[in-house]
Amino acid sequence: MPSGALLFDLPDYPHERWTAHLRKFLPTLDIRATADAQTAADIAYCVAWKPAPGKLHNLPNLKIVFSMGAGVDGIVADPTYPRHIPLARVVDDTLAQAMSEYVVLSVLYWHRRLHDFIGLQRDKKWRQLPAPRAPQVRVGILGFGVLGQAATAPLRALNYQLSGWSATPKHVDGVKTFHGTAQLEVFLAQSDILVCLLPLTPDTRGILDAKTFAALPKDACVINAARGGHVVEDDLIKALDSGHLGGATLDVFSAEPLPATSPLWSHPKVVMTAHSAAFTDPESFMRQVATTIRRMDDGLPPENLVDFARGY
Ligand code: NDP
Ligand code: OXD
């Protein structure tokens, strides 16, 4: 029996549809859509994505926060976040599946020159365009964590040459691994297609900049499905316009929704999606929330916690 109420702080999401899953897993849980000064003390659990600054700080009996996404930058950005309160993030097969689909789609799009074919079709030009076989194409995954590693399975099935870059050393069969700032340039120099799946932290903000693009091979393509804050958009546009980069697929932007004035909307070498690479599955997420609440009630430690010192 959970002790305390859960605040479902996702005002832009259909409360009833999402919380119905939670009720299925924890029928007795008291779920609230709001908490005011009178009721703040009732809240023990909170589901959030980008809570208003100070909101979590004002819940005196909070035991844990559940991030609705895998990325927690929207929560840890609040300097008043009470850091003694654990923050759990989504680590889930359905999310990994969706992200892997997006990565494979985007890698194949650039590798098999679909962008060029779409241009030729628009201009009613019949032209055969050769492409290398996948074993000759080097895909580098910048941010080799849960989602980055999951994406290697379908890419490996297609026989791409794979590498991954992370903060700490990793060992994954069939993948060349690199870690730390000292190995970044070597990793980039051997990435024909660069896939960014890093968390947004002070260390990774702006990592996709002129220096990084210059370190990539000529005609390299960049896929960013992580956060808009990773990209220095002016540097990206310059690297595309200079002919150094072959193209970019962008799912995330420094401002979302992307303002109509952004040159990215109409850039001839950019393919865009609206932060849609991988959605959190409500049922799966609520199962995770319920499991963690039960674990905590049984005196067990919660899982998938964010390390505040690292920021992810
Ligand atoms: P993880 O925390 O599992 O993986 C992050 C990876 O980045 C780890 O390998 C980590 O290294 C590495 N990393 C972090 N900081 C550095 C650094 N300074 N230098 C080198 N490597 C670093 O996260 P997930 O894979 O679950 O998610 C990644 C991101 O994807 C999320 O943070 C989110 O922003 C984004 N995302 C986007 C979605 C979309 O729809 N567009 C959907 C879901 C997530 P190490 O393992 O050594 O710690
Ligand atoms: C996430 C996202 O971080 O959807 O999960 O962006």
PDB file of C-alpha atoms in Angstrom, residues 195-296:
ATOM      1  CA  VAL A 195      24.677   9.496 -34.482  1.00  0.00           C
ATOM      2  CA  CYS A 196      24.346  11.649 -31.371  1.00  0.00           C
ATOM      3  CA  LEU A 197      22.658   9.950 -28.423  1.00  0.00           C
ATOM      4  CA  LEU A 198      24.300  11.842 -25.579  1.00  0.00           C
ATOM      5  CA  PRO A 199      22.520  13.276 -22.564  1.00  0.00           C
ATOM      6  CA  LEU A 200      22.560  17.078 -22.416  1.00  0.00           C
ATOM      7  CA  THR A 201      24.912  18.126 -19.613  1.00  0.00           C
ATOM      8  CA  PRO A 202      27.328  21.045 -19.125  1.00  0.00           C
ATOM      9  CA  ASP A 203      30.056  18.793 -20.626  1.00  0.00           C
ATOM     10  CA  THR A 204      28.113  17.852 -23.755  1.00  0.00           C
ATOM     11  CA  ARG A 205      26.277  21.112 -24.507  1.00  0.00           C
ATOM     12  CA  GLY A 206      27.435  22.431 -27.889  1.00  0.00           C
ATOM     13  CA  ILE A 207      29.532  19.313 -28.618  1.00  0.00           C
ATOM     14  CA  LEU A 208      28.295  19.251 -32.226  1.00  0.00           C
ATOM     15  CA  ASP A 209      30.241  22.368 -33.184  1.00  0.00           C
ATOM     16  CA  ALA A 210      32.654  23.515 -35.913  1.00  0.00           C
ATOM     17  CA  LYS A 211      35.568  21.612 -34.310  1.00  0.00           C
ATOM     18  CA  THR A 212      33.630  18.357 -34.200  1.00  0.00           C
ATOM     19  CA  PHE A 213      32.342  18.750 -37.760  1.00  0.00           C
ATOM     20  CA  ALA A 214      35.870  19.507 -39.019  1.00  0.00           C
ATOM     21  CA  ALA A 215      37.122  16.283 -37.385  1.00  0.00           C
ATOM     22  CA  LEU A 216      34.577  14.184 -39.319  1.00  0.00           C
ATOM     23  CA  PRO A 217      35.514  12.794 -42.761  1.00  0.00           C
ATOM     24  CA  LYS A 218      34.434  14.860 -45.774  1.00  0.00           C
ATOM     25  CA  ASP A 219      30.789  14.157 -46.744  1.00  0.00           C
ATOM     26  CA  ALA A 220      29.994  12.726 -43.310  1.00  0.00           C
ATOM     27  CA  CYS A 221      26.348  12.911 -42.234  1.00  0.00           C
ATOM     28  CA  VAL A 222      25.135  13.808 -38.755  1.00  0.00           C
ATOM     29  CA  ILE A 223      22.063  12.428 -37.026  1.00  0.00           C
ATOM     30  CA  ASN A 224      21.013  14.162 -33.818  1.00  0.00           C
ATOM     31  CA  ALA A 225      18.273  12.416 -31.850  1.00  0.00           C
ATOM     32  CA  ALA A 226      19.539  13.556 -28.441  1.00  0.00           C
ATOM     33  CA  ARG A 227      18.967  17.226 -27.574  1.00  0.00           C
ATOM     34  CA  GLY A 228      19.004  20.459 -29.564  1.00  0.00           C
ATOM     35  CA  GLY A 229      21.485  21.932 -27.068  1.00  0.00           C
ATOM     36  CA  HIS A 230      24.154  19.572 -28.396  1.00  0.00           C
ATOM     37  CA  VAL A 231      24.240  21.385 -31.742  1.00  0.00           C
ATOM     38  CA  VAL A 232      25.708  24.781 -32.512  1.00  0.00           C
ATOM     39  CA  GLU A 233      23.203  25.393 -35.283  1.00  0.00           C
ATOM     40  CA  ASP A 234      25.225  28.140 -37.049  1.00  0.00           C
ATOM     41  CA  ASP A 235      28.280  25.841 -37.158  1.00  0.00           C
ATOM     42  CA  LEU A 236      26.160  23.031 -38.571  1.00  0.00           C
ATOM     43  CA  ILE A 237      24.765  25.238 -41.319  1.00  0.00           C
ATOM     44  CA  LYS A 238      28.273  26.457 -42.194  1.00  0.00           C
ATOM     45  CA  ALA A 239      29.643  22.887 -42.332  1.00  0.00           C
ATOM     46  CA  LEU A 240      26.749  21.834 -44.590  1.00  0.00           C
ATOM     47  CA  ASP A 241      27.051  24.916 -46.824  1.00  0.00           C
ATOM     48  CA  SER A 242      30.825  24.563 -47.189  1.00  0.00           C
ATOM     49  CA  GLY A 243      30.286  21.056 -48.579  1.00  0.00           C
ATOM     50  CA  HIS A 244      32.226  19.406 -45.735  1.00  0.00           C
ATOM     51  CA  LEU A 245      29.130  17.659 -44.351  1.00  0.00           C
ATOM     52  CA  GLY A 246      26.873  15.648 -46.639  1.00  0.00           C
ATOM     53  CA  GLY A 247      23.649  16.122 -44.670  1.00  0.00           C
ATOM     54  CA  ALA A 248      21.974  16.125 -41.297  1.00  0.00           C
ATOM     55  CA  THR A 249      18.932  14.529 -39.756  1.00  0.00           C
ATOM     56  CA  LEU A 250      17.676  16.512 -36.777  1.00  0.00           C
ATOM     57  CA  ASP A 251      14.980  15.416 -34.363  1.00  0.00           C
ATOM     58  CA  VAL A 252      15.706  17.939 -31.621  1.00  0.00           C
ATOM     59  CA  PHE A 253      16.342  21.685 -31.586  1.00  0.00           C
ATOM     60  CA  SER A 254      17.597  24.395 -29.260  1.00  0.00           C
ATOM     61  CA  ALA A 255      14.076  25.880 -29.342  1.00  0.00           C
ATOM     62  CA  GLU A 256      11.077  23.544 -29.649  1.00  0.00           C
ATOM     63  CA  PRO A 257       8.815  23.983 -31.510  1.00  0.00           C
ATOM     64  CA  LEU A 258      11.419  25.204 -33.980  1.00  0.00           C
ATOM     65  CA  PRO A 259      10.638  28.873 -34.765  1.00  0.00           C
ATOM     66  CA  ALA A 260       9.366  29.543 -38.296  1.00  0.00           C
ATOM     67  CA  THR A 261      12.352  31.878 -38.793  1.00  0.00           C
ATOM     68  CA  SER A 262      14.911  29.074 -38.385  1.00  0.00           C
ATOM     69  CA  PRO A 263      16.956  28.486 -41.561  1.00  0.00           C
ATOM     70  CA  LEU A 264      16.927  24.767 -40.711  1.00  0.00           C
ATOM     71  CA  TRP A 265      13.322  24.421 -41.921  1.00  0.00           C
ATOM     72  CA  SER A 266      14.298  24.963 -45.525  1.00  0.00           C
ATOM     73  CA  HIS A 267      17.942  23.947 -45.590  1.00  0.00           C
ATOM     74  CA  PRO A 268      18.441  21.692 -48.634  1.00  0.00           C
ATOM     75  CA  LYS A 269      20.699  19.282 -46.725  1.00  0.00           C
ATOM     76  CA  VAL A 270      18.612  18.961 -43.567  1.00  0.00           C
ATOM     77  CA  VAL A 271      15.904  16.412 -42.799  1.00  0.00           C
ATOM     78  CA  MET A 272      13.795  17.207 -39.769  1.00  0.00           C
ATOM     79  CA  THR A 273      11.410  15.458 -37.439  1.00  0.00           C
ATOM     80  CA  ALA A 274       9.621  17.137 -34.534  1.00  0.00           C
ATOM     81  CA  HIS A 275      11.174  15.514 -31.443  1.00  0.00           C
ATOM     82  CA  SER A 276       9.551  12.251 -32.472  1.00  0.00           C
ATOM     83  CA  ALA A 277      12.421   9.765 -32.617  1.00  0.00           C
ATOM     84  CA  ALA A 278      11.224   7.759 -29.616  1.00  0.00           C
ATOM     85  CA  PHE A 279       8.152   8.418 -27.494  1.00  0.00           C
ATOM     86  CA  THR A 280       7.796   7.073 -23.992  1.00  0.00           C
ATOM     87  CA  ASP A 281       5.184   4.331 -23.975  1.00  0.00           C
ATOM     88  CA  PRO A 282       2.630   5.267 -21.269  1.00  0.00           C
ATOM     89  CA  GLU A 283       1.880   1.701 -20.168  1.00  0.00           C
ATOM     90  CA  SER A 284       5.488   0.653 -20.019  1.00  0.00           C
ATOM     91  CA  PHE A 285       6.466   3.819 -18.155  1.00  0.00           C
ATOM     92  CA  MET A 286       3.678   3.444 -15.620  1.00  0.00           C
ATOM     93  CA  ARG A 287       4.670  -0.175 -15.046  1.00  0.00           C
ATOM     94  CA  GLN A 288       8.177   1.100 -14.211  1.00  0.00           C
ATOM     95  CA  VAL A 289       6.755   3.739 -11.864  1.00  0.00           C
ATOM     96  CA  ALA A 290       4.576   1.159 -10.082  1.00  0.00           C
ATOM     97  CA  THR A 291       7.458  -1.310  -9.769  1.00  0.00           C
ATOM     98  CA  THR A 292       9.671   1.345  -8.212  1.00  0.00           C
ATOM     99  CA  ILE A 293       6.983   2.501  -5.786  1.00  0.00           C
ATOM    100  CA  ARG A 294       6.475  -1.103  -4.687  1.00  0.00           C
ATOM    101  CA  ARG A 295      10.219  -1.600  -4.315  1.00  0.00           C
ATOM    102  CA  MET A 296      10.502   1.504  -2.156  1.00  0.00           C
TER     103      MET A 296
END
